[in-house]
Coordinates of C-alpha atoms in Angstrom, one line a residue:
M1 CA 110.9 83.0 46.4
G2 CA 108.7 84.9 48.9
D3 CA 109.5 85.5 52.5
S4 CA 107.3 83.3 54.7
R5 CA 108.2 85.0 58.0
E6 CA 105.3 86.3 60.1
V7 CA 104.8 90.0 60.1
L8 CA 104.1 91.3 63.6
P9 CA 103.3 94.8 64.9
T10 CA 105.1 96.2 67.9
Q11 CA 103.1 95.5 71.1
A12 CA 102.3 98.9 72.8
I13 CA 101.5 98.6 76.5
L14 CA 100.7 101.5 78.8
R15 CA 101.5 101.4 82.5
L16 CA 99.4 103.8 84.6
P17 CA 100.4 105.1 88.0
F18 CA 98.6 104.1 91.2
D19 CA 96.4 107.1 91.1
P20 CA 96.0 108.3 87.5
Q21 CA 96.1 112.0 86.8
P22 CA 92.7 113.8 86.9
R23 CA 93.1 114.7 83.2
V24 CA 93.8 111.1 82.2
R25 CA 90.5 109.2 81.8
T26 CA 90.8 105.5 82.0
D27 CA 87.3 104.2 82.1
D28 CA 87.1 100.5 81.1
Y29 CA 90.7 100.5 79.9
A30 CA 91.2 96.9 80.9
S31 CA 88.8 95.6 78.2
T32 CA 89.3 98.4 75.6
G33 CA 92.9 99.4 76.0
Q34 CA 91.9 103.0 75.5
V35 CA 92.7 106.1 77.5
S36 CA 91.8 109.8 77.0
V37 CA 93.6 112.9 78.0
E38 CA 92.0 116.4 78.4
K39 CA 94.3 119.0 76.9
V40 CA 93.7 122.8 76.6
V41 CA 94.5 124.1 73.1
N42 CA 94.0 127.8 72.4
G43 CA 92.0 128.2 75.5
S44 CA 89.5 125.5 74.8
P45 CA 89.7 121.9 76.2
Q46 CA 90.2 119.0 73.8
L47 CA 89.9 115.3 74.4
L48 CA 92.7 113.2 72.9
S49 CA 92.1 109.5 72.7
F50 CA 94.7 106.8 72.4
S51 CA 94.4 103.0 71.9
F52 CA 97.0 100.4 73.0
H53 CA 97.2 96.7 72.9
S54 CA 96.9 96.6 76.7
V55 CA 96.8 98.9 79.8
V56 CA 98.0 97.8 83.2
D57 CA 98.0 99.4 86.7
S58 CA 101.2 99.9 88.7
H59 CA 99.3 98.7 91.8
S60 CA 98.1 95.5 90.3
D61 CA 99.7 92.1 91.1
P62 CA 103.2 91.9 89.4
H63 CA 102.5 88.3 88.3
D64 CA 99.4 89.5 86.5
Q65 CA 101.3 92.3 84.9
Y66 CA 104.0 89.8 83.8
D67 CA 101.5 87.3 82.4
L68 CA 99.8 90.1 80.4
T69 CA 102.9 91.9 79.1
L70 CA 106.1 89.8 79.1
K71 CA 105.2 86.2 79.2
P72 CA 104.6 86.1 75.4
V73 CA 108.1 87.6 75.0
I74 CA 109.7 84.7 76.9
D75 CA 107.9 82.3 74.6
K76 CA 109.6 84.0 71.7
V77 CA 113.0 84.0 73.3
L78 CA 112.9 80.3 74.2
A79 CA 111.8 79.6 70.7
G80 CA 115.1 81.1 69.4
F81 CA 114.0 84.7 68.6
D82 CA 115.7 87.8 69.8
A83 CA 113.4 90.2 71.7
A84 CA 113.5 93.7 73.2
V85 CA 111.4 95.3 75.9
L86 CA 111.6 99.1 75.5
L87 CA 110.5 101.3 78.4
I88 CA 109.7 105.0 77.6
G89 CA 108.5 107.8 79.9
T90 CA 109.7 110.6 82.1
S91 CA 112.2 110.4 84.9
K92 CA 109.6 109.8 87.7
S93 CA 107.3 107.5 85.8
G94 CA 108.6 104.3 87.5
K95 CA 110.4 102.7 84.6
L96 CA 113.2 101.2 86.6
D97 CA 111.0 100.2 89.5
Y98 CA 108.8 98.4 87.0
L99 CA 111.9 96.6 85.6
F100 CA 114.0 95.9 88.7
G101 CA 111.4 96.2 91.5
P102 CA 110.1 98.9 93.8
G103 CA 112.9 101.0 95.4
Y104 CA 115.5 100.8 92.6
A105 CA 115.1 104.4 91.4
A106 CA 114.9 105.8 95.0
L107 CA 118.1 103.9 96.0
S108 CA 116.2 102.2 98.8
E109 CA 115.9 98.5 99.4
V110 CA 114.8 96.8 96.2
T111 CA 111.9 94.3 96.2
A112 CA 113.3 92.4 93.2
E113 CA 110.6 89.8 93.4
R114 CA 108.2 92.4 92.1
G115 CA 110.3 93.5 89.1
M116 CA 109.7 92.3 85.6
L117 CA 113.3 91.3 85.0
F118 CA 113.3 89.0 88.1
L119 CA 110.0 87.4 87.0
S120 CA 111.2 87.0 83.4
V121 CA 114.5 85.3 84.5
A122 CA 112.7 83.1 87.0
D123 CA 110.3 82.0 84.3
I124 CA 113.2 81.2 81.9
F125 CA 114.8 79.0 84.5
R126 CA 111.5 77.3 85.3
R127 CA 110.9 76.5 81.7
L128 CA 114.4 75.3 81.1
S129 CA 114.0 73.0 84.1
L130 CA 110.7 71.6 82.7
D131 CA 112.5 70.9 79.4
N132 CA 115.1 68.9 81.4
C133 CA 117.8 71.4 80.7
A134 CA 120.4 72.1 83.4
P135 CA 120.3 75.8 84.2
H136 CA 123.9 75.8 85.4
S137 CA 126.2 76.8 82.6
S138 CA 129.0 74.3 83.5
S139 CA 126.9 71.2 84.0
T140 CA 124.9 68.8 81.9
D141 CA 123.5 66.8 84.8
G142 CA 119.8 66.1 84.3
S143 CA 120.0 66.4 80.5
A144 CA 117.3 64.7 78.5
I145 CA 118.1 61.3 77.1
R146 CA 115.9 60.2 74.2
A147 CA 115.3 56.8 72.9
P148 CA 117.1 55.9 69.6
T149 CA 115.2 55.7 66.4
E150 CA 114.5 52.5 64.5
S151 CA 116.6 53.5 61.5
P152 CA 119.9 51.4 61.4
R153 CA 121.8 54.3 59.7
N154 CA 122.2 57.7 61.3
A155 CA 120.2 56.4 64.2
V156 CA 120.3 58.8 67.2
V157 CA 121.8 56.8 70.1
R158 CA 121.7 59.7 72.6
E159 CA 120.8 63.4 72.5
T160 CA 121.7 65.6 75.4
T161 CA 120.8 69.2 75.9
A162 CA 122.2 71.9 78.2
S163 CA 121.6 75.5 78.7
Q164 CA 123.6 78.6 79.7
V165 CA 122.0 81.9 81.0
T166 CA 124.2 85.0 81.1
L167 CA 123.6 88.7 82.0
S168 CA 125.2 91.9 80.8
A169 CA 124.4 95.5 81.4
F170 CA 125.5 98.9 80.3
V171 CA 124.4 102.5 80.5
V172 CA 124.7 105.3 78.0
I173 CA 125.4 108.8 79.3
Y174 CA 126.1 111.7 76.9
E175 CA 126.5 109.0 74.2
D176 CA 129.3 107.3 76.1
I177 CA 129.0 103.7 77.1
F178 CA 129.9 102.3 80.5
D179 CA 129.9 98.7 81.6
L180 CA 127.7 98.3 84.7
L181 CA 129.0 94.8 85.6
H182 CA 132.7 95.6 85.5
P183 CA 134.2 94.3 88.8
D184 CA 136.6 97.2 89.3
F185 CA 134.4 100.0 88.0
T186 CA 134.3 102.0 91.3
L187 CA 138.1 102.1 91.5
H188 CA 138.3 104.4 88.5
D189 CA 136.9 107.5 87.0
P190 CA 134.5 106.1 84.3
R191 CA 135.0 109.2 82.2
A192 CA 138.7 108.1 81.6
Q193 CA 137.5 104.8 80.3
D194 CA 134.8 105.9 77.9
S195 CA 136.9 104.7 74.9
F196 CA 137.2 101.3 76.4
W197 CA 133.6 100.3 75.7
T198 CA 132.6 101.0 72.2
M199 CA 129.8 99.8 69.9
R200 CA 131.0 97.7 67.0
Q201 CA 129.3 95.7 64.3
S202 CA 130.8 93.1 61.9
A203 CA 129.4 92.0 58.6
G204 CA 126.2 89.9 59.1
S205 CA 126.0 90.5 62.8
D206 CA 124.0 92.7 65.2
P207 CA 125.7 95.7 66.9
F208 CA 127.5 94.8 70.2
V209 CA 129.5 96.5 72.8
K210 CA 133.2 95.6 72.8
N211 CA 134.8 94.5 76.1
L212 CA 131.4 94.3 77.8
T213 CA 131.3 92.0 80.9
V214 CA 129.1 88.9 80.4
A215 CA 128.4 87.1 83.7
G216 CA 126.9 83.7 84.0
I217 CA 123.9 83.2 86.3
S218 CA 122.7 79.9 87.7
G219 CA 119.9 81.1 89.9
M220 CA 118.0 84.1 91.2
D221 CA 120.6 84.9 93.9
D222 CA 123.2 85.4 91.2
L223 CA 120.8 87.8 89.4
C224 CA 120.1 89.9 92.5
S225 CA 123.8 90.2 93.3
L226 CA 124.5 91.4 89.7
L227 CA 121.7 93.9 89.8
N228 CA 123.0 95.4 93.1
L229 CA 126.4 95.7 91.5
A230 CA 124.9 97.4 88.4
R231 CA 123.0 99.9 90.6
S232 CA 126.2 100.7 92.6
N233 CA 128.2 101.2 89.4
Q234 CA 125.5 103.3 87.9
Q235 CA 125.5 105.7 90.9
H236 CA 129.3 105.9 90.9
C237 CA 129.2 106.8 87.2
L238 CA 126.7 109.5 87.7
A239 CA 128.5 110.9 90.7
C240 CA 131.7 111.3 88.7
Y241 CA 129.9 113.7 86.4
G242 CA 129.5 116.1 89.3
Y243 CA 125.8 116.8 89.2
E244 CA 122.5 115.4 90.5
M245 CA 121.0 113.1 88.0
E246 CA 118.3 110.4 88.5
P247 CA 119.1 106.9 87.2
E248 CA 115.9 107.1 85.1
R249 CA 117.5 110.0 83.1
T250 CA 120.0 107.7 81.6
Q251 CA 119.7 105.0 78.9
M252 CA 120.2 101.6 80.4
V253 CA 120.3 98.2 78.6
V254 CA 120.2 94.9 80.4
T255 CA 120.6 91.8 78.3
V256 CA 119.7 88.2 79.2
S257 CA 121.2 85.6 76.9
V258 CA 120.0 82.0 76.7
T259 CA 122.3 79.5 74.9
R260 CA 120.9 76.0 74.3
R261 CA 123.4 73.4 73.3
T262 CA 122.4 70.0 71.9
A263 CA 124.9 67.1 71.5
T264 CA 123.7 64.3 69.2
L265 CA 125.5 60.9 69.2
R266 CA 124.7 58.7 66.2
A267 CA 125.2 55.1 65.5
D268 CA 127.5 55.8 62.5
Y269 CA 129.7 58.1 64.7
D270 CA 128.5 61.2 62.8
D271 CA 128.2 63.1 66.0
E272 CA 127.5 66.8 66.2
T273 CA 127.0 69.6 68.7
T274 CA 124.9 72.6 67.9
A275 CA 124.1 75.8 69.8
T276 CA 121.4 78.3 69.5
T277 CA 121.6 81.7 71.3
S278 CA 118.7 84.1 71.8
K279 CA 118.8 87.4 73.6
L280 CA 116.2 89.4 75.6
H281 CA 117.1 93.1 75.9
F282 CA 115.5 95.3 78.6
V283 CA 116.0 99.0 77.5
S284 CA 115.1 102.0 79.6
H285 CA 114.9 105.1 77.5
F286 CA 115.7 108.2 79.4
A287 CA 113.3 111.0 80.4
S288 CA 111.5 113.1 77.8
E289 CA 111.4 116.3 79.7
R290 CA 112.5 119.5 78.0
N291 CA 116.2 120.1 78.8
M292 CA 116.0 123.9 79.2
R293 CA 113.5 123.5 82.0
H294 CA 115.4 120.9 84.1
F295 CA 119.1 121.8 83.6
R296 CA 121.0 124.9 84.4
G297 CA 124.6 126.2 84.1
L298 CA 127.3 123.8 83.0
T299 CA 125.0 120.9 82.8
L300 CA 123.0 122.5 80.0
R301 CA 125.7 121.6 77.4
N302 CA 125.7 118.0 78.6
A303 CA 121.9 118.0 78.6
T304 CA 121.9 119.1 75.0
T305 CA 124.2 116.1 74.1
A306 CA 121.8 113.8 76.0
G307 CA 118.9 115.3 74.1
W308 CA 120.4 114.0 70.8
G309 CA 119.9 110.5 72.2
F310 CA 116.3 111.2 73.1
T311 CA 115.3 112.8 69.8
A312 CA 117.0 110.1 67.7
L313 CA 114.4 107.4 68.8
P314 CA 111.3 109.6 67.9
N315 CA 113.0 110.4 64.6
V316 CA 113.5 106.8 63.7
V317 CA 109.8 106.0 64.7
S318 CA 108.6 108.9 62.5
A319 CA 110.6 107.7 59.6
L320 CA 109.1 104.2 60.0
T321 CA 105.5 105.2 60.5
D322 CA 105.0 108.4 58.5
P323 CA 104.3 107.5 54.8
A324 CA 104.9 111.1 53.8
R325 CA 108.5 110.9 55.0
R326 CA 110.5 109.1 52.3
V327 CA 113.8 109.0 54.2
L328 CA 115.9 106.2 55.6
P329 CA 115.5 105.7 59.4
P330 CA 118.4 107.5 61.1
Y331 CA 119.5 104.5 63.1
R332 CA 123.1 105.7 63.6
D333 CA 122.1 109.1 65.1
S334 CA 122.5 107.6 68.6
K335 CA 124.0 104.6 70.4
L336 CA 120.6 103.4 71.5
T337 CA 118.9 103.4 68.1
R338 CA 121.9 101.7 66.5
F339 CA 121.7 99.0 69.2
L340 CA 117.9 98.6 68.6
E341 CA 118.1 98.7 64.8
K342 CA 117.1 95.0 64.5
F343 CA 113.9 95.6 66.5
L344 CA 112.8 98.8 64.7
G345 CA 111.2 97.6 61.5
K346 CA 113.5 94.6 60.9
H347 CA 113.9 91.1 62.3
G348 CA 113.4 91.3 66.1
Y349 CA 110.4 91.1 68.4
L350 CA 109.7 94.3 70.1
V351 CA 107.4 95.3 73.1
C352 CA 107.2 99.0 74.0
V353 CA 106.0 99.9 77.5
G354 CA 105.0 103.5 78.1
C355 CA 105.1 104.7 81.7
V356 CA 103.1 107.8 82.9
S357 CA 103.9 109.6 86.1
Q358 CA 101.6 111.4 88.5
E359 CA 104.1 114.3 88.5
D360 CA 104.0 114.8 84.7
D361 CA 102.2 117.8 83.4
V362 CA 99.7 117.2 80.6
E363 CA 102.2 118.0 77.9
E364 CA 104.6 115.3 79.1
S365 CA 101.8 112.8 79.4
V366 CA 100.6 113.5 75.9
S367 CA 104.2 113.3 74.5
T368 CA 104.6 109.8 76.0
L369 CA 101.2 108.6 74.8
R370 CA 101.8 109.9 71.3
L371 CA 105.1 108.2 71.0
L372 CA 103.8 104.9 72.4
N373 CA 100.8 105.1 70.0
R374 CA 103.1 105.5 67.0
F375 CA 105.1 102.4 68.1
R376 CA 101.9 100.4 67.3
C377 CA 102.5 101.2 63.6
I378 CA 106.0 99.6 63.5
V379 CA 105.9 96.1 62.0
N380 CA 108.7 93.6 62.2
Q381 CA 109.4 90.2 60.6
P382 CA 111.0 88.2 63.5
A383 CA 113.5 85.7 62.3
A384 CA 114.6 82.8 64.5
N385 CA 118.4 82.5 65.2
A386 CA 120.1 79.7 63.3
S387 CA 121.7 76.8 65.1
V388 CA 125.5 76.9 64.9
R389 CA 127.5 73.7 64.6
L390 CA 130.3 73.8 67.1
S391 CA 133.8 72.5 66.6
S392 CA 135.4 70.2 69.2
F393 CA 137.3 73.2 70.6
E394 CA 134.0 75.3 70.9
E395 CA 132.3 72.3 72.5
D396 CA 134.8 72.4 75.3
S397 CA 134.8 76.2 75.7
V398 CA 131.1 77.0 75.4
T399 CA 130.5 76.5 79.1
T400 CA 133.6 78.2 80.4

């Protein structure tokens, strides 16, 4: 029996800086999705062209950027699919500002309303409200009540729906995982707790981080408070390592989970409650700079360890897109690729956003563009998450 699931390529989106580099040509990119880079090879200039699904400006309206890049992702998530938004680029390319709002990476006041995460969660709440689902995780007020059917047996007397939105976040430094929403994170040295948060995977499930804090959010104020906590914990974690390191040089994962619960009351008392959970992962992949050039002394050893995590993702992409390489993708070479295994050639929906910085040299820009261009060749077969029938105990505990 054939698989009827839709085959979808990875959406590759390029985000340009406010003033593109002189060597990056972007004529008519809005309609063609093409950019060109002038690179000197063996003393002679060469023009390298790249094509993407869409190209956006960092100075354009955030709502326009959201409608073009992430709004289709929210459609998939609310339809029951898991999705991931992967941000790649160098440390000063504005990945975290694009995700969380201007000012995040610079540790200044964050304008969260301009961040893609804020706009995505706001859109989720808006659509849940339009579907008559209560956004608060512990209330079913305002749930939809539908008319019973005409059938005398198994007639639906009442069907109520409720939703729960949660947030979790962690950062990977030197292949160690740290929970960014842990309430007592700043009271301890995170290096002494690295074994507390580990990545696990049970049979038939996706990889997950054990003991990770999952916080419920009922509105945008809750989201902003949690993001401020995550930034504070991230800075504390980096400071404990004793060297200057930008937040964009870490691997950061923020997960928004949407659980939709449906309670069905039938005339023959064959009642049931089902729940469907879908997740949206925002992943910031750390800088692609050459370690030898940017790290000195004792940090070089740690930079080499961090380099394993960076090279693992291109190796997986190469194994998936190069027909000459008859090897299995090395998903387990790093924490990040293992976590993203479902979205790299399997059953998740993936959008890759490449960010280019004004401060990048042409080699770094070409490296980012080439990796983003290869993502276009990765195809997935997204599968909707199945609804799970809850027991009476689970029905009482699902909102706690």
